[in-house]
PDB file of C-alpha atoms in Angstrom:
ATOM      1  CA  MET V   1      10.039  32.740   1.077  1.00 33.00           C
ATOM      2  CA  VAL V   2      12.992  31.853   3.226  1.00 42.00           C
ATOM      3  CA  ILE V   3      12.252  28.223   3.689  1.00 44.00           C
ATOM      4  CA  ASP V   4      10.653  25.805   1.315  1.00 45.00           C
ATOM      5  CA  PHE V   5       9.402  22.537   2.680  1.00 49.00           C
ATOM      6  CA  ASN V   6       7.194  21.882  -0.303  1.00 45.00           C
ATOM      7  CA  THR V   7       4.345  23.486   1.543  1.00 45.00           C
ATOM      8  CA  LEU V   8       2.819  25.324  -1.360  1.00 46.00           C
ATOM      9  CA  TYR V   9       4.294  23.561  -4.312  1.00 48.00           C
ATOM     10  CA  ASN V  10       2.869  20.084  -4.303  1.00 49.00           C
ATOM     11  CA  PHE V  11       2.542  19.260  -7.936  1.00 49.00           C
ATOM     12  CA  PRO V  12       2.790  15.431  -7.969  1.00 51.00           C
ATOM     13  CA  SER V  13      -0.046  15.008  -5.541  1.00 53.00           C
ATOM     14  CA  ARG V  14      -2.425  16.694  -7.958  1.00 51.00           C
ATOM     15  CA  PHE V  15      -1.938  13.759 -10.267  1.00 51.00           C
ATOM     16  CA  ASP V  16      -2.394  11.422  -7.386  1.00 53.00           C
ATOM     17  CA  ARG V  17      -5.757  12.929  -6.651  1.00 54.00           C
ATOM     18  CA  VAL V  18      -6.922  12.024 -10.146  1.00 51.00           C
ATOM     19  CA  PHE V  19      -5.894   8.408  -9.733  1.00 50.00           C
ATOM     20  CA  GLU V  20      -6.793   8.137  -6.117  1.00 51.00           C
ATOM     21  CA  ASP V  21     -10.293   6.876  -6.780  1.00 49.00           C
ATOM     22  CA  PHE V  22      -8.946   3.982  -8.797  1.00 50.00           C
ATOM     23  CA  LEU V  23      -6.230   3.084  -6.362  1.00 49.00           C
ATOM     24  CA  ARG V  24      -8.104   3.607  -3.160  1.00 51.00           C
ATOM     25  CA  SER V  25      -7.793   0.604  -0.894  1.00 48.00           C
ATOM     26  CA  PRO V  26     -10.183  -0.426   1.842  1.00 47.00           C
ATOM     27  CA  ALA V  27      -7.341   0.073   4.284  1.00 48.00           C
ATOM     28  CA  GLY V  28      -6.896   3.673   3.248  1.00 48.00           C
ATOM     29  CA  GLU V  29     -10.583   4.354   3.421  1.00 49.00           C
ATOM     30  CA  SER V  30     -11.081   3.212   6.979  1.00 45.00           C
ATOM     31  CA  ARG V  31      -7.874   4.957   8.027  1.00 46.00           C
ATOM     32  CA  ARG V  32      -9.715   8.195   7.504  1.00 54.00           C
ATOM     33  CA  MET V  33     -12.724   7.147   9.499  1.00 60.00           C
ATOM     34  CA  ALA V  34     -11.439   6.277  12.920  1.00 75.00           C
ATOM     35  CA  TYR V  35      -8.294   6.683  14.888  1.00 83.00           C
ATOM     36  CA  PRO V  36      -6.376   4.571  15.606  1.00 89.00           C
ATOM     37  CA  PRO V  37      -6.747   2.021  12.790  1.00 89.00           C
ATOM     38  CA  LEU V  38      -7.329  -1.460  14.158  1.00 90.00           C
ATOM     39  CA  ASN V  39      -6.652  -4.977  13.026  1.00 90.00           C
ATOM     40  CA  LEU V  40      -8.731  -7.704  14.549  1.00 91.00           C
ATOM     41  CA  SER V  41      -7.655 -11.293  14.085  1.00 90.00           C
ATOM     42  CA  ASN V  42      -7.639 -14.635  15.802  1.00 88.00           C
ATOM     43  CA  ASP V  43      -6.060 -18.034  15.716  1.00 88.00           C
ATOM     44  CA  GLU V  44      -6.904 -21.175  17.633  1.00 87.00           C
ATOM     45  CA  GLU V  45      -5.439 -19.922  20.885  1.00 89.00           C
ATOM     46  CA  ASN V  46      -5.890 -16.158  20.979  1.00 91.00           C
ATOM     47  CA  ILE V  47      -7.714 -13.108  19.760  1.00 91.00           C
ATOM     48  CA  TYR V  48      -5.402 -10.300  18.657  1.00 92.00           C
ATOM     49  CA  VAL V  49      -6.265  -6.636  18.593  1.00 93.00           C
ATOM     50  CA  ARG V  50      -3.631  -4.453  16.960  1.00 93.00           C
ATOM     51  CA  ALA V  51      -3.637  -0.690  16.713  1.00 93.00           C
ATOM     52  CA  GLU V  52      -1.324   1.793  15.025  1.00 92.00           C
ATOM     53  CA  VAL V  53      -0.469   4.338  17.685  1.00 92.00           C
ATOM     54  CA  PRO V  54       2.928   5.832  16.815  1.00 92.00           C
ATOM     55  CA  GLY V  55       4.432   8.111  19.416  1.00 90.00           C
ATOM     56  CA  VAL V  56       2.254   6.827  22.222  1.00 91.00           C
ATOM     57  CA  SER V  57       3.891   4.885  25.028  1.00 88.00           C
ATOM     58  CA  ILE V  58       2.170   1.891  26.559  1.00 88.00           C
ATOM     59  CA  GLU V  59       1.789   3.730  29.862  1.00 88.00           C
ATOM     60  CA  ASP V  60      -0.369   6.335  28.130  1.00 88.00           C
ATOM     61  CA  VAL V  61      -2.794   3.756  26.793  1.00 91.00           C
ATOM     62  CA  ASP V  62      -5.683   2.767  28.975  1.00 92.00           C
ATOM     63  CA  LEU V  63      -7.165  -0.660  28.272  1.00 93.00           C
ATOM     64  CA  THR V  64     -10.452  -1.721  29.781  1.00 92.00           C
ATOM     65  CA  LEU V  65     -11.925  -5.159  29.319  1.00 91.00           C
ATOM     66  CA  THR V  66     -15.595  -5.586  30.020  1.00 88.00           C
ATOM     67  CA  ASP V  67     -17.760  -8.648  29.403  1.00 83.00           C
ATOM     68  CA  LYS V  68     -18.085  -8.127  25.677  1.00 85.00           C
ATOM     69  CA  THR V  69     -15.831  -5.240  24.770  1.00 89.00           C
ATOM     70  CA  LEU V  70     -12.265  -4.054  24.874  1.00 92.00           C
ATOM     71  CA  VAL V  71     -11.902  -0.304  25.201  1.00 92.00           C
ATOM     72  CA  LEU V  72      -8.735   1.471  24.062  1.00 92.00           C
ATOM     73  CA  ARG V  73      -8.217   4.957  25.349  1.00 92.00           C
ATOM     74  CA  GLY V  74      -5.314   7.348  25.196  1.00 91.00           C
ATOM     75  CA  GLU V  75      -4.068  10.694  24.114  1.00 90.00           C
ATOM     76  CA  ARG V  76      -1.568  11.987  21.616  1.00 88.00           C
ATOM     77  CA  LYS V  77      -0.291  15.269  22.908  1.00 84.00           C
ATOM     78  CA  THR V  78       0.778  18.252  20.892  1.00 81.00           C
ATOM     79  CA  THR V  79       2.790  21.354  21.635  1.00 82.00           C
ATOM     80  CA  ASP V  80       2.221  25.055  21.044  1.00 83.00           C
ATOM     81  CA  GLU V  81       5.124  25.673  18.784  1.00 87.00           C
ATOM     82  CA  LYS V  82       5.838  27.237  15.459  1.00 87.00           C
ATOM     83  CA  PHE V  83       4.577  24.648  12.999  1.00 89.00           C
ATOM     84  CA  PHE V  84       5.319  24.882   9.309  1.00 87.00           C
ATOM     85  CA  ARG V  85       3.191  21.867   8.739  1.00 86.00           C
ATOM     86  CA  GLN V  86       1.044  19.835  11.077  1.00 88.00           C
ATOM     87  CA  GLU V  87      -0.501  16.658   9.753  1.00 88.00           C
ATOM     88  CA  ARG V  88      -0.109  14.167  12.550  1.00 89.00           C
ATOM     89  CA  GLN V  89      -3.341  13.581  14.351  1.00 84.00           C
ATOM     90  CA  CYS V  90      -3.407  14.522  17.977  1.00 85.00           C
ATOM     91  CA  GLY V  91      -5.872  14.539  20.796  1.00 87.00           C
ATOM     92  CA  VAL V  92      -7.835  11.964  22.736  1.00 90.00           C
ATOM     93  CA  PHE V  93      -8.693   8.685  21.072  1.00 91.00           C
ATOM     94  CA  HIS V  94     -11.205   6.121  22.161  1.00 91.00           C
ATOM     95  CA  ARG V  95     -12.138   2.927  20.385  1.00 91.00           C
ATOM     96  CA  VAL V  96     -14.395   0.128  21.444  1.00 91.00           C
ATOM     97  CA  VAL V  97     -13.819  -3.379  20.110  1.00 91.00           C
ATOM     98  CA  ASN V  98     -16.507  -6.012  20.407  1.00 89.00           C
ATOM     99  CA  ILE V  99     -15.151  -9.312  21.577  1.00 87.00           C
ATOM    100  CA  GLY V 100     -17.722 -11.903  20.711  1.00 82.00           C
ATOM    101  CA  ILE V 101     -16.379 -14.904  22.589  1.00 85.00           C
ATOM    102  CA  PRO V 102     -15.277 -15.444  26.192  1.00 88.00           C
ATOM    103  CA  VAL V 103     -11.615 -14.855  27.006  1.00 90.00           C
ATOM    104  CA  GLN V 104      -9.357 -15.707  29.921  1.00 91.00           C
ATOM    105  CA  ARG V 105      -9.449 -12.305  31.519  1.00 89.00           C
ATOM    106  CA  ASP V 106      -6.474 -12.801  33.816  1.00 90.00           C
ATOM    107  CA  LYS V 107      -4.174 -13.808  30.948  1.00 92.00           C
ATOM    108  CA  VAL V 108      -4.719 -10.797  28.698  1.00 93.00           C
ATOM    109  CA  SER V 109      -1.444  -9.157  27.726  1.00 93.00           C
ATOM    110  CA  ALA V 110      -0.456  -6.042  25.792  1.00 93.00           C
ATOM    111  CA  SER V 111       2.759  -4.950  24.129  1.00 92.00           C
ATOM    112  CA  MET V 112       3.964  -2.001  22.089  1.00 92.00           C
ATOM    113  CA  VAL V 113       6.527  -2.459  19.325  1.00 91.00           C
ATOM    114  CA  ASN V 114       7.463   0.279  16.836  1.00 91.00           C
ATOM    115  CA  GLY V 115       4.267   2.173  17.491  1.00 92.00           C
ATOM    116  CA  ILE V 116       1.987  -0.825  17.104  1.00 93.00           C
ATOM    117  CA  LEU V 117       0.002  -1.910  20.113  1.00 94.00           C
ATOM    118  CA  THR V 118      -0.866  -5.593  20.288  1.00 93.00           C
ATOM    119  CA  VAL V 119      -3.395  -6.878  22.779  1.00 94.00           C
ATOM    120  CA  THR V 120      -3.483 -10.655  23.081  1.00 93.00           C
ATOM    121  CA  LEU V 121      -6.652 -12.133  24.541  1.00 93.00           C
ATOM    122  CA  PRO V 122      -6.425 -15.900  25.141  1.00 93.00           C
ATOM    123  CA  LYS V 123      -9.646 -17.694  24.344  1.00 90.00           C
ATOM    124  CA  SER V 124     -11.438 -19.540  27.096  1.00 88.00           C
ATOM    125  CA  GLU V 125     -10.813 -23.269  27.169  1.00 83.00           C
ATOM    126  CA  ASP V 126     -14.433 -24.123  26.426  1.00 78.00           C
ATOM    127  CA  VAL V 127     -14.527 -22.300  23.079  1.00 75.00           C
ATOM    128  CA  LYS V 128     -11.338 -23.799  21.682  1.00 74.00           C
ATOM    129  CA  PRO V 129     -11.920 -26.383  18.986  1.00 72.00           C
ATOM    130  CA  ARG V 130     -11.421 -29.857  20.365  1.00 72.00           C
ATOM    131  CA  ASN V 131     -10.972 -33.152  18.675  1.00 74.00           C
ATOM    132  CA  ILE V 132     -13.250 -35.840  19.971  1.00 75.00           C
ATOM    133  CA  SER V 133     -12.179 -39.301  19.141  1.00 78.00           C
ATOM    134  CA  ILE V 134     -14.977 -41.672  18.394  1.00 79.00           C
ATOM    135  CA  GLU V 135     -14.447 -45.265  19.078  1.00 81.00           C
ATOM    136  CA  VAL V 136     -15.724 -47.506  16.421  1.00 76.00           C
ATOM    137  CA  GLY V 137     -17.655 -50.356  17.982  1.00 70.00           C
TER     138      GLY V 137
ATOM    139  CA  MET Q   1      -4.259  15.718   0.740  1.00 41.00           C
ATOM    140  CA  SER Q   2      -3.485  12.356  -0.684  1.00 48.00           C
ATOM    141  CA  ASN Q   3      -2.231   9.887   1.869  1.00 57.00           C
ATOM    142  CA  ILE Q   4      -2.008   7.083  -0.598  1.00 59.00           C
ATOM    143  CA  ALA Q   5       0.555   8.011  -3.174  1.00 55.00           C
ATOM    144  CA  LYS Q   6       0.921   4.960  -5.335  1.00 56.00           C
ATOM    145  CA  ARG Q   7       0.717   1.259  -5.286  1.00 56.00           C
ATOM    146  CA  ASP Q   8       3.776  -0.561  -6.500  1.00 54.00           C
ATOM    147  CA  GLU Q   9       3.943  -3.732  -8.532  1.00 55.00           C
ATOM    148  CA  ALA Q  10       4.105  -6.012  -5.528  1.00 59.00           C
ATOM    149  CA  GLY Q  11       0.718  -4.731  -4.429  1.00 69.00           C
ATOM    150  CA  VAL Q  12       2.006  -2.970  -1.349  1.00 80.00           C
ATOM    151  CA  THR Q  13       0.217   0.287  -0.716  1.00 83.00           C
ATOM    152  CA  ARG Q  14       2.439   3.319  -0.629  1.00 87.00           C
ATOM    153  CA  TYR Q  15       1.623   6.045   1.850  1.00 88.00           C
ATOM    154  CA  ARG Q  16       2.763   9.579   2.456  1.00 90.00           C
ATOM    155  CA  PRO Q  17       3.307   9.463   6.193  1.00 92.00           C
ATOM    156  CA  ALA Q  18       1.761  12.216   8.289  1.00 91.00           C
ATOM    157  CA  THR Q  19       4.471  14.745   9.043  1.00 93.00           C
ATOM    158  CA  ASP Q  20       4.928  17.649  11.412  1.00 93.00           C
ATOM    159  CA  ILE Q  21       7.563  20.274  10.692  1.00 92.00           C
ATOM    160  CA  LEU Q  22       8.393  22.857  13.283  1.00 92.00           C
ATOM    161  CA  GLU Q  23      11.044  25.392  14.072  1.00 90.00           C
ATOM    162  CA  ARG Q  24      12.850  25.656  17.343  1.00 89.00           C
ATOM    163  CA  GLU Q  25      15.754  27.806  18.402  1.00 87.00           C
ATOM    164  CA  ASN Q  26      18.357  25.238  17.422  1.00 87.00           C
ATOM    165  CA  GLY Q  27      16.924  24.375  14.029  1.00 89.00           C
ATOM    166  CA  PHE Q  28      14.065  22.589  12.339  1.00 91.00           C
ATOM    167  CA  TYR Q  29      12.445  19.429  13.581  1.00 93.00           C
ATOM    168  CA  VAL Q  30      10.553  16.923  11.477  1.00 94.00           C
ATOM    169  CA  TYR Q  31       8.307  14.302  13.047  1.00 94.00           C
ATOM    170  CA  MET Q  32       6.992  11.513  10.882  1.00 95.00           C
ATOM    171  CA  ASP Q  33       4.548   8.755  11.831  1.00 94.00           C
ATOM    172  CA  LEU Q  34       5.956   5.429  10.674  1.00 94.00           C
ATOM    173  CA  PRO Q  35       4.100   2.797  12.695  1.00 93.00           C
ATOM    174  CA  GLY Q  36       5.439  -0.702  12.229  1.00 92.00           C
ATOM    175  CA  VAL Q  37       8.729   0.328  10.602  1.00 93.00           C
ATOM    176  CA  ARG Q  38      11.834  -1.185  12.126  1.00 92.00           C
ATOM    177  CA  ARG Q  39      15.094   0.722  12.182  1.00 92.00           C
ATOM    178  CA  GLU Q  40      16.685  -1.618   9.640  1.00 92.00           C
ATOM    179  CA  ASP Q  41      13.767  -1.125   7.226  1.00 92.00           C
ATOM    180  CA  LEU Q  42      14.146   2.646   7.151  1.00 94.00           C
ATOM    181  CA  ILE Q  43      16.241   4.453   4.547  1.00 94.00           C
ATOM    182  CA  ILE Q  44      17.003   8.163   4.655  1.00 94.00           C
ATOM    183  CA  ASP Q  45      18.729   9.603   1.589  1.00 93.00           C
ATOM    184  CA  LEU Q  46      19.994  13.133   1.182  1.00 92.00           C
ATOM    185  CA  GLU Q  47      20.531  14.109  -2.411  1.00 89.00           C
ATOM    186  CA  GLU Q  48      21.286  17.755  -2.993  1.00 84.00           C
ATOM    187  CA  ASP Q  49      18.207  19.538  -1.666  1.00 86.00           C
ATOM    188  CA  GLU Q  50      15.962  16.527  -1.280  1.00 90.00           C
ATOM    189  CA  LEU Q  51      15.725  14.382   1.778  1.00 92.00           C
ATOM    190  CA  THR Q  52      13.883  11.152   0.970  1.00 94.00           C
ATOM    191  CA  ILE Q  53      12.554   8.883   3.682  1.00 94.00           C
ATOM    192  CA  THR Q  54      11.524   5.350   2.728  1.00 94.00           C
ATOM    193  CA  GLY Q  55      10.254   2.769   5.167  1.00 93.00           C
ATOM    194  CA  ARG Q  56       8.565  -0.594   4.916  1.00 92.00           C
ATOM    195  CA  THR Q  57       6.422  -2.202   7.534  1.00 89.00           C
ATOM    196  CA  SER Q  58       6.586  -5.864   8.383  1.00 78.00           C
ATOM    197  CA  LEU Q  59       3.755  -6.859  10.636  1.00 75.00           C
ATOM    198  CA  ASN Q  60       4.885 -10.483  10.922  1.00 72.00           C
ATOM    199  CA  LEU Q  61       1.504 -12.053  11.329  1.00 74.00           C
ATOM    200  CA  GLY Q  62       1.094 -15.540  12.668  1.00 74.00           C
ATOM    201  CA  GLU Q  63       0.550 -18.432  10.309  1.00 78.00           C
ATOM    202  CA  ASN Q  64      -2.886 -19.485  11.495  1.00 83.00           C
ATOM    203  CA  GLU Q  65      -4.257 -16.012  12.034  1.00 84.00           C
ATOM    204  CA  HIS Q  66      -7.618 -15.225  10.519  1.00 85.00           C
ATOM    205  CA  PHE Q  67      -8.634 -11.658  10.042  1.00 86.00           C
ATOM    206  CA  VAL Q  68     -11.962 -10.375  11.182  1.00 85.00           C
ATOM    207  CA  GLU Q  69     -11.178  -6.792  10.372  1.00 83.00           C
ATOM    208  CA  MET Q  70      -8.112  -5.210   8.799  1.00 84.00           C
ATOM    209  CA  GLN Q  71      -7.612  -1.476   8.743  1.00 85.00           C
ATOM    210  CA  PHE Q  72      -3.884  -1.424   8.208  1.00 86.00           C
ATOM    211  CA  GLY Q  73      -1.445  -3.828   6.632  1.00 84.00           C
ATOM    212  CA  ASP Q  74       2.004  -4.071   5.178  1.00 87.00           C
ATOM    213  CA  CYS Q  75       2.828  -0.886   3.365  1.00 89.00           C
ATOM    214  CA  GLU Q  76       5.582   1.362   2.190  1.00 92.00           C
ATOM    215  CA  TYR Q  77       6.011   4.902   3.437  1.00 93.00           C
ATOM    216  CA  VAL Q  78       7.662   7.404   1.120  1.00 93.00           C
ATOM    217  CA  ARG Q  79       8.102  11.090   1.720  1.00 93.00           C
ATOM    218  CA  THR Q  80      10.421  13.688   0.256  1.00 93.00           C
ATOM    219  CA  ILE Q  81      11.259  16.943   1.972  1.00 91.00           C
ATOM    220  CA  SER Q  82      13.049  19.832   0.296  1.00 90.00           C
ATOM    221  CA  ILE Q  83      15.538  21.495   2.541  1.00 86.00           C
ATOM    222  CA  THR Q  84      17.066  24.942   2.243  1.00 83.00           C
ATOM    223  CA  ASP Q  85      20.649  26.093   2.404  1.00 83.00           C
ATOM    224  CA  MET Q  86      19.949  27.238   5.943  1.00 84.00           C
ATOM    225  CA  VAL Q  87      20.215  23.633   7.057  1.00 88.00           C
ATOM    226  CA  ASP Q  88      23.602  22.250   8.050  1.00 89.00           C
ATOM    227  CA  ARG Q  89      23.647  19.017   6.066  1.00 88.00           C
ATOM    228  CA  GLU Q  90      26.583  17.578   7.945  1.00 89.00           C
ATOM    229  CA  ARG Q  91      24.806  17.597  11.265  1.00 91.00           C
ATOM    230  CA  ILE Q  92      21.360  16.209  10.407  1.00 92.00           C
ATOM    231  CA  LYS Q  93      20.299  13.712  13.030  1.00 94.00           C
ATOM    232  CA  ALA Q  94      17.641  11.022  12.827  1.00 95.00           C
ATOM    233  CA  ASN Q  95      16.058   8.979  15.565  1.00 95.00           C
ATOM    234  CA  LEU Q  96      13.313   6.372  15.288  1.00 94.00           C
ATOM    235  CA  ASP Q  97      11.414   5.699  18.460  1.00 93.00           C
ATOM    236  CA  GLY Q  98       8.019   4.145  18.989  1.00 91.00           C
ATOM    237  CA  GLY Q  99       7.047   4.384  15.326  1.00 92.00           C
ATOM    238  CA  VAL Q 100       7.912   8.068  15.071  1.00 95.00           C
ATOM    239  CA  LEU Q 101      10.919   9.331  13.130  1.00 95.00           C
ATOM    240  CA  GLU Q 102      12.456  12.496  14.506  1.00 95.00           C
ATOM    241  CA  LEU Q 103      14.768  14.471  12.259  1.00 95.00           C
ATOM    242  CA  HIS Q 104      16.757  17.359  13.569  1.00 95.00           C
ATOM    243  CA  LEU Q 105      17.925  19.768  10.894  1.00 93.00           C
ATOM    244  CA  PRO Q 106      20.221  22.285  12.553  1.00 91.00           C
ATOM    245  CA  LYS Q 107      20.751  25.663  10.980  1.00 88.00           C
ATOM    246  CA  VAL Q 108      24.104  26.657   9.566  1.00 86.00           C
ATOM    247  CA  GLU Q 109      25.992  28.603  12.143  1.00 80.00           C
ATOM    248  CA  LYS Q 110      26.581  32.089  10.896  1.00 75.00           C
ATOM    249  CA  GLU Q 111      29.466  34.127  12.018  1.00 60.00           C
ATOM    250  CA  GLN Q 112      28.319  36.558  14.573  1.00 62.00           C
ATOM    251  CA  PRO Q 113      28.960  40.203  13.640  1.00 70.00           C
ATOM    252  CA  LYS Q 114      31.722  41.509  15.745  1.00 76.00           C
ATOM    253  CA  ARG Q 115      32.139  45.058  16.862  1.00 81.00           C
ATOM    254  CA  ILE Q 116      35.658  46.345  16.902  1.00 82.00           C
ATOM    255  CA  SER Q 117      36.423  48.675  19.667  1.00 84.00           C
ATOM    256  CA  ILE Q 118      38.504  51.657  18.837  1.00 87.00           C
ATOM    257  CA  THR Q 119      41.019  52.811  21.277  1.00 85.00           C
ATOM    258  CA  ALA Q 120      41.907  56.438  21.438  1.00 84.00           C
ATOM    259  CA  GLY Q 121      45.512  57.002  20.476  1.00 74.00           C
TER     260      GLY Q 121
END
C-alpha cells in the first residue's frame, strides 16, 4: 500500500462502537435520519430555522414559504474523481418545516455563516404577546 | 462508522467530521465538513505523520430563544489523518470556507530522470 489514510486500520473506532449505545445523543440520532439537520427555535419576535449545510452557497438554496410550511431545497454536488474516501453526503436535499403561526412574509430573511443557514421569520403582530394594562377602578 | 467519537467532560459531543479524500495531479485533497466552526476556533496540528484537525462550534444562540426542535448543537470536531512521506509537509495548505475545510497536501517533487546525450567523438 503506497498511501495510508487510515482507511483500513481504524482500531479506535471499534471501541467507540461498543460505547456508542451509551453515549448516543438525540442530536446524533436525528443527524442520521434527515439531511440537513435542522434547529427550530423562537423568541418573542421571530421564528428561527437553522440548517447545517456546509459547502453550499446561499444562491444554491431554494427557500419557499407557503401558508404553513417553509421548504428548503438545494443540492450538494460531487465530482467524478479518484476518491480514497468519500463520506460527505451529496445529492439533492429537501426538507419541509411546519410553521404553526402566521409570519410577516415580506420580512423573512436568510443568511449563511460558516455553513449554517439561518432563516429568520418575524412573527405577525397579532400573535406577539402583549401586555394589557388594567385600570383599577 | 461512528460519527460520535466521545463526549468530553464539559458535555460537548465530539464528532468525527465527514471527510472526503481524493487525489489530483498536483497532490491529495482533503475536504472536511465543519459547519459552524469559525476560523479562529479551528486548530490543525502536524506531528510527525499525524495531521490532527480540531474545531469547536459556537452557535451563539439568542438569550430568549426557545427550542422547538434541536438536531444539532455546540460540538467539537476531531479527526486525525495519517499522511505518507509522499506528502510535502512544508507546503500543506488549509482553507476554511462555508463550513468546509479544504486541505491541499502536495506531493514531494521528485527529481525527474534525465537522459544524457552522448556525442560522438
